[in-house]
């Protein structure tokens, strides 16, 4: 079995086996089997869409509890800029940062400050010759995983830099080592995250062997405790080191605006992101230099671990940044620092392909076409696959049977009962009796008639 | 059964919002079977340009695609006005597209030149008042662009 880490788990007590998540998964990674949703690990990109959509709260994001920080001598909080948009009537970021110290952290290192450094490094990178254009942002881990499973030709276009979270952690760790003399094991660095994909990003990073982040806390869990502490903050400490550029990374468009050039596109929401990537693959966009993509609507403020509506949060961030300087953090030598570079580039993983042998794959495809033609084409999801075509694919791959389709099953049973009826009345009665006792899918489809 | 996959599409005319659907579908199929990614890109672009041409100039048509392990053949058939001067139509920048089409960003006169650029072979049969048939072929692995 695949041992890849994912930031989504299923609470099978709560899962009723409905079709909401299978229909909305952008990589067709979920099936309902034996009445419960199952995630096909290799296909999951940790976008959080299933968590957002599940009406029964059966999909749970994975993150660390706040108490985990107690196991470390020196605790550093890395607040995501999206956190700043969660509070009403706030006009000073330092109130949040001082509040975080009250939660038990020894130091606060803003991810937005590191974002300003990434923005500066990106501007330097964009001025280089010989890079694949347009350059695609590497900030959203769900988008990176999407590209890795669906868009082989675009892997080379991805900005080969670590995320602002990672850069912030590396800088903070180095500083903490020097200032405290503590060993790495005693320094705990915790990202306060809007998004479970960041948990995966820390456990199995892209572009790096190991993350400098120790753990990931959820904004939604930190929020209530932090909000009550913030109410009690008297004197704020001058902790914030972010300007307009860094704070704007909270929402879609912030990263590309920081490039100070007009040839960019920013798209949010997983469906829009897929459309843009498809268009890029077909070279449909001309004259674009940079593409910013966020799996969540609104950008990071739209993550499933936030508490506020993404658009409200964005409006608040806009208000907060109003009297901030343009940028507060700068690269000391105006050159791309070594630690920002990826250790290895994004690699394509062909999990969506039918077979690595093309002749075999073509035979399977023909078979999928044939079976698709037999299915009703309603894409009802009752079989547990998101569409009829997907069921056909599962059948050919060996993970499902044609009678998983409730309509095919009904037809077969009907044929059997007709055959039996022609043989005499008694056998028919017994078949009809059996049909009455069929489980729910059968009753459901009969009701639809 | 032969070792190829045949796909047929009706390309509806004058509905710009649906133009490009056939090439997207072909791309999906090629990706599923793990086709050479450079060939997928070239097929998608060439076929997209051909589809757009049929919508702009011919009121739609049909697309027949034959996928072999080493090659993709595409036949685009329409019953449009035909191409008066094929050589001229192949010149970059030459276009007879109407203004309403140009305002959408199409009709830059790069359709046929792009198709030629991205395919390994291209043949046009055309007759004024009868229609146009375009035969395209893209080899997997052996790129021309």
PDB file of N, CA, C and O in Angstrom, chain B residues 42 45-47 49-50 53 86-87 89-92 110-124 134-138 143-145:
ATOM      1  N   UNK B  42       1.518  19.051 -29.152  1.00  0.00           N
ATOM      2  CA  UNK B  42       1.442  19.428 -30.565  1.00  0.00           C
ATOM      3  C   UNK B  42       0.076  19.074 -31.155  1.00  0.00           C
ATOM      4  O   UNK B  42      -0.500  19.830 -31.932  1.00  0.00           O
ATOM      5  N   UNK B  45      -2.522  21.650 -29.789  1.00  0.00           N
ATOM      6  CA  UNK B  45      -2.442  22.978 -30.400  1.00  0.00           C
ATOM      7  C   UNK B  45      -2.918  22.943 -31.854  1.00  0.00           C
ATOM      8  O   UNK B  45      -3.754  23.743 -32.276  1.00  0.00           O
ATOM      9  N   UNK B  46      -2.399  21.981 -32.645  1.00  0.00           N
ATOM     10  CA  UNK B  46      -2.751  21.919 -34.064  1.00  0.00           C
ATOM     11  C   UNK B  46      -4.245  21.690 -34.244  1.00  0.00           C
ATOM     12  O   UNK B  46      -4.910  22.341 -35.060  1.00  0.00           O
ATOM     13  N   UNK B  47      -4.782  20.778 -33.418  1.00  0.00           N
ATOM     14  CA  UNK B  47      -6.188  20.472 -33.576  1.00  0.00           C
ATOM     15  C   UNK B  47      -7.058  21.640 -33.118  1.00  0.00           C
ATOM     16  O   UNK B  47      -8.088  21.937 -33.732  1.00  0.00           O
ATOM     17  N   UNK B  49      -6.289  24.823 -33.334  1.00  0.00           N
ATOM     18  CA  UNK B  49      -6.265  25.816 -34.411  1.00  0.00           C
ATOM     19  C   UNK B  49      -7.204  25.394 -35.547  1.00  0.00           C
ATOM     20  O   UNK B  49      -7.923  26.214 -36.114  1.00  0.00           O
ATOM     21  N   UNK B  50      -7.179  24.109 -35.874  1.00  0.00           N
ATOM     22  CA  UNK B  50      -8.032  23.603 -36.945  1.00  0.00           C
ATOM     23  C   UNK B  50      -9.511  23.737 -36.606  1.00  0.00           C
ATOM     24  O   UNK B  50     -10.331  24.119 -37.441  1.00  0.00           O
ATOM     25  N   UNK B  53     -10.563  27.303 -36.864  1.00  0.00           N
ATOM     26  CA  UNK B  53     -10.719  27.639 -38.283  1.00  0.00           C
ATOM     27  C   UNK B  53     -12.085  27.211 -38.812  1.00  0.00           C
ATOM     28  O   UNK B  53     -12.757  27.945 -39.518  1.00  0.00           O
ATOM     29  N   UNK B  86      -4.432  28.610 -51.175  1.00  0.00           N
ATOM     30  CA  UNK B  86      -3.879  27.899 -50.021  1.00  0.00           C
ATOM     31  C   UNK B  86      -2.512  28.450 -49.630  1.00  0.00           C
ATOM     32  O   UNK B  86      -2.214  28.648 -48.450  1.00  0.00           O
ATOM     33  N   UNK B  87      -1.710  28.736 -50.637  1.00  0.00           N
ATOM     34  CA  UNK B  87      -0.359  29.218 -50.357  1.00  0.00           C
ATOM     35  C   UNK B  87      -0.402  30.534 -49.564  1.00  0.00           C
ATOM     36  O   UNK B  87       0.330  30.720 -48.600  1.00  0.00           O
ATOM     37  N   UNK B  89      -2.942  31.529 -47.732  1.00  0.00           N
ATOM     38  CA  UNK B  89      -3.517  31.244 -46.404  1.00  0.00           C
ATOM     39  C   UNK B  89      -2.464  30.703 -45.451  1.00  0.00           C
ATOM     40  O   UNK B  89      -2.585  30.846 -44.237  1.00  0.00           O
ATOM     41  N   UNK B  90      -1.437  30.093 -46.014  1.00  0.00           N
ATOM     42  CA  UNK B  90      -0.374  29.527 -45.179  1.00  0.00           C
ATOM     43  C   UNK B  90       0.628  30.589 -44.722  1.00  0.00           C
ATOM     44  O   UNK B  90       1.502  30.311 -43.904  1.00  0.00           O
ATOM     45  N   UNK B  91       0.514  31.798 -45.254  1.00  0.00           N
ATOM     46  CA  UNK B  91       1.443  32.859 -44.879  1.00  0.00           C
ATOM     47  C   UNK B  91       1.085  33.410 -43.498  1.00  0.00           C
ATOM     48  O   UNK B  91      -0.078  33.702 -43.229  1.00  0.00           O
ATOM     49  N   UNK B  92       2.107  33.543 -42.661  1.00  0.00           N
ATOM     50  CA  UNK B  92       1.865  34.073 -41.311  1.00  0.00           C
ATOM     51  C   UNK B  92       1.284  35.476 -41.392  1.00  0.00           C
ATOM     52  O   UNK B  92       1.803  36.327 -42.109  1.00  0.00           O
ATOM     53  N   UNK B 110      -2.551  33.213 -37.896  1.00  0.00           N
ATOM     54  CA  UNK B 110      -1.519  32.255 -37.475  1.00  0.00           C
ATOM     55  C   UNK B 110      -2.047  30.830 -37.431  1.00  0.00           C
ATOM     56  O   UNK B 110      -1.310  29.907 -37.095  1.00  0.00           O
ATOM     57  N   UNK B 111      -3.320  30.631 -37.760  1.00  0.00           N
ATOM     58  CA  UNK B 111      -3.933  29.307 -37.676  1.00  0.00           C
ATOM     59  C   UNK B 111      -3.199  28.260 -38.500  1.00  0.00           C
ATOM     60  O   UNK B 111      -2.587  27.338 -37.952  1.00  0.00           O
ATOM     61  N   UNK B 112      -3.215  28.429 -39.798  1.00  0.00           N
ATOM     62  CA  UNK B 112      -2.572  27.432 -40.654  1.00  0.00           C
ATOM     63  C   UNK B 112      -1.049  27.367 -40.444  1.00  0.00           C
ATOM     64  O   UNK B 112      -0.505  26.270 -40.362  1.00  0.00           O
ATOM     65  N   UNK B 113      -0.364  28.529 -40.344  1.00  0.00           N
ATOM     66  CA  UNK B 113       1.077  28.428 -40.082  1.00  0.00           C
ATOM     67  C   UNK B 113       1.385  27.650 -38.795  1.00  0.00           C
ATOM     68  O   UNK B 113       2.333  26.868 -38.752  1.00  0.00           O
ATOM     69  N   UNK B 114       0.559  27.867 -37.749  1.00  0.00           N
ATOM     70  CA  UNK B 114       0.772  27.126 -36.505  1.00  0.00           C
ATOM     71  C   UNK B 114       0.526  25.633 -36.681  1.00  0.00           C
ATOM     72  O   UNK B 114       1.248  24.804 -36.144  1.00  0.00           O
ATOM     73  N   UNK B 115      -0.521  25.302 -37.431  1.00  0.00           N
ATOM     74  CA  UNK B 115      -0.815  23.885 -37.652  1.00  0.00           C
ATOM     75  C   UNK B 115       0.381  23.228 -38.332  1.00  0.00           C
ATOM     76  O   UNK B 115       0.839  22.162 -37.946  1.00  0.00           O
ATOM     77  N   UNK B 116       0.921  23.931 -39.340  1.00  0.00           N
ATOM     78  CA  UNK B 116       2.077  23.374 -40.047  1.00  0.00           C
ATOM     79  C   UNK B 116       3.270  23.219 -39.108  1.00  0.00           C
ATOM     80  O   UNK B 116       3.975  22.208 -39.131  1.00  0.00           O
ATOM     81  N   UNK B 117       3.430  24.218 -38.236  1.00  0.00           N
ATOM     82  CA  UNK B 117       4.578  24.215 -37.324  1.00  0.00           C
ATOM     83  C   UNK B 117       4.520  23.033 -36.350  1.00  0.00           C
ATOM     84  O   UNK B 117       5.540  22.437 -36.016  1.00  0.00           O
ATOM     85  N   UNK B 118       3.316  22.723 -35.873  1.00  0.00           N
ATOM     86  CA  UNK B 118       3.213  21.727 -34.809  1.00  0.00           C
ATOM     87  C   UNK B 118       2.969  20.290 -35.298  1.00  0.00           C
ATOM     88  O   UNK B 118       2.977  19.369 -34.508  1.00  0.00           O
ATOM     89  N   UNK B 119       2.720  20.117 -36.592  1.00  0.00           N
ATOM     90  CA  UNK B 119       2.469  18.763 -37.086  1.00  0.00           C
ATOM     91  C   UNK B 119       3.661  18.243 -37.873  1.00  0.00           C
ATOM     92  O   UNK B 119       4.528  19.002 -38.288  1.00  0.00           O
ATOM     93  N   UNK B 120       3.687  16.922 -38.083  1.00  0.00           N
ATOM     94  CA  UNK B 120       4.756  16.336 -38.879  1.00  0.00           C
ATOM     95  C   UNK B 120       4.364  16.231 -40.343  1.00  0.00           C
ATOM     96  O   UNK B 120       5.214  16.143 -41.213  1.00  0.00           O
ATOM     97  N   UNK B 121       3.049  16.167 -40.577  1.00  0.00           N
ATOM     98  CA  UNK B 121       2.628  16.285 -41.978  1.00  0.00           C
ATOM     99  C   UNK B 121       1.263  16.942 -42.029  1.00  0.00           C
ATOM    100  O   UNK B 121       0.460  16.824 -41.089  1.00  0.00           O
ATOM    101  N   UNK B 122       1.032  17.673 -43.123  1.00  0.00           N
ATOM    102  CA  UNK B 122      -0.202  18.441 -43.265  1.00  0.00           C
ATOM    103  C   UNK B 122      -0.550  18.492 -44.743  1.00  0.00           C
ATOM    104  O   UNK B 122       0.295  18.794 -45.578  1.00  0.00           O
ATOM    105  N   UNK B 123      -1.818  18.131 -45.049  1.00  0.00           N
ATOM    106  CA  UNK B 123      -2.244  18.164 -46.441  1.00  0.00           C
ATOM    107  C   UNK B 123      -3.635  18.776 -46.480  1.00  0.00           C
ATOM    108  O   UNK B 123      -4.480  18.474 -45.637  1.00  0.00           O
ATOM    109  N   UNK B 124      -3.867  19.668 -47.455  1.00  0.00           N
ATOM    110  CA  UNK B 124      -5.170  20.327 -47.546  1.00  0.00           C
ATOM    111  C   UNK B 124      -5.822  20.005 -48.884  1.00  0.00           C
ATOM    112  O   UNK B 124      -5.196  20.137 -49.936  1.00  0.00           O
ATOM    113  N   UNK B 134      -8.731  18.678 -44.193  1.00  0.00           N
ATOM    114  CA  UNK B 134      -7.344  18.816 -43.788  1.00  0.00           C
ATOM    115  C   UNK B 134      -6.857  17.536 -43.127  1.00  0.00           C
ATOM    116  O   UNK B 134      -7.517  17.007 -42.235  1.00  0.00           O
ATOM    117  N   UNK B 135      -5.742  17.009 -43.603  1.00  0.00           N
ATOM    118  CA  UNK B 135      -5.160  15.780 -43.059  1.00  0.00           C
ATOM    119  C   UNK B 135      -3.906  16.147 -42.271  1.00  0.00           C
ATOM    120  O   UNK B 135      -2.949  16.650 -42.850  1.00  0.00           O
ATOM    121  N   UNK B 136      -3.932  15.871 -40.968  1.00  0.00           N
ATOM    122  CA  UNK B 136      -2.787  16.214 -40.128  1.00  0.00           C
ATOM    123  C   UNK B 136      -2.229  14.953 -39.477  1.00  0.00           C
ATOM    124  O   UNK B 136      -2.966  14.011 -39.184  1.00  0.00           O
ATOM    125  N   UNK B 137      -0.947  14.978 -39.242  1.00  0.00           N
ATOM    126  CA  UNK B 137      -0.339  13.838 -38.575  1.00  0.00           C
ATOM    127  C   UNK B 137       0.758  14.309 -37.627  1.00  0.00           C
ATOM    128  O   UNK B 137       1.547  15.182 -37.976  1.00  0.00           O
ATOM    129  N   UNK B 138       0.753  13.749 -36.418  1.00  0.00           N
ATOM    130  CA  UNK B 138       1.780  14.098 -35.431  1.00  0.00           C
ATOM    131  C   UNK B 138       2.435  12.808 -34.960  1.00  0.00           C
ATOM    132  O   UNK B 138       1.754  11.876 -34.534  1.00  0.00           O
ATOM    133  N   UNK B 143       9.872  14.642 -32.765  1.00  0.00           N
ATOM    134  CA  UNK B 143       9.246  15.962 -32.836  1.00  0.00           C
ATOM    135  C   UNK B 143       9.790  16.761 -34.004  1.00  0.00           C
ATOM    136  O   UNK B 143      10.892  16.534 -34.475  1.00  0.00           O
ATOM    137  N   UNK B 144       8.981  17.700 -34.469  1.00  0.00           N
ATOM    138  CA  UNK B 144       9.449  18.564 -35.557  1.00  0.00           C
ATOM    139  C   UNK B 144       9.588  20.009 -35.098  1.00  0.00           C
ATOM    140  O   UNK B 144      10.052  20.833 -35.840  1.00  0.00           O
ATOM    141  N   UNK B 145       9.119  20.289 -33.870  1.00  0.00           N
ATOM    142  CA  UNK B 145       9.157  21.699 -33.470  1.00  0.00           C
ATOM    143  C   UNK B 145      10.249  21.947 -32.443  1.00  0.00           C
ATOM    144  O   UNK B 145      10.542  21.104 -31.643  1.00  0.00           O
TER     145      UNK B 145
END
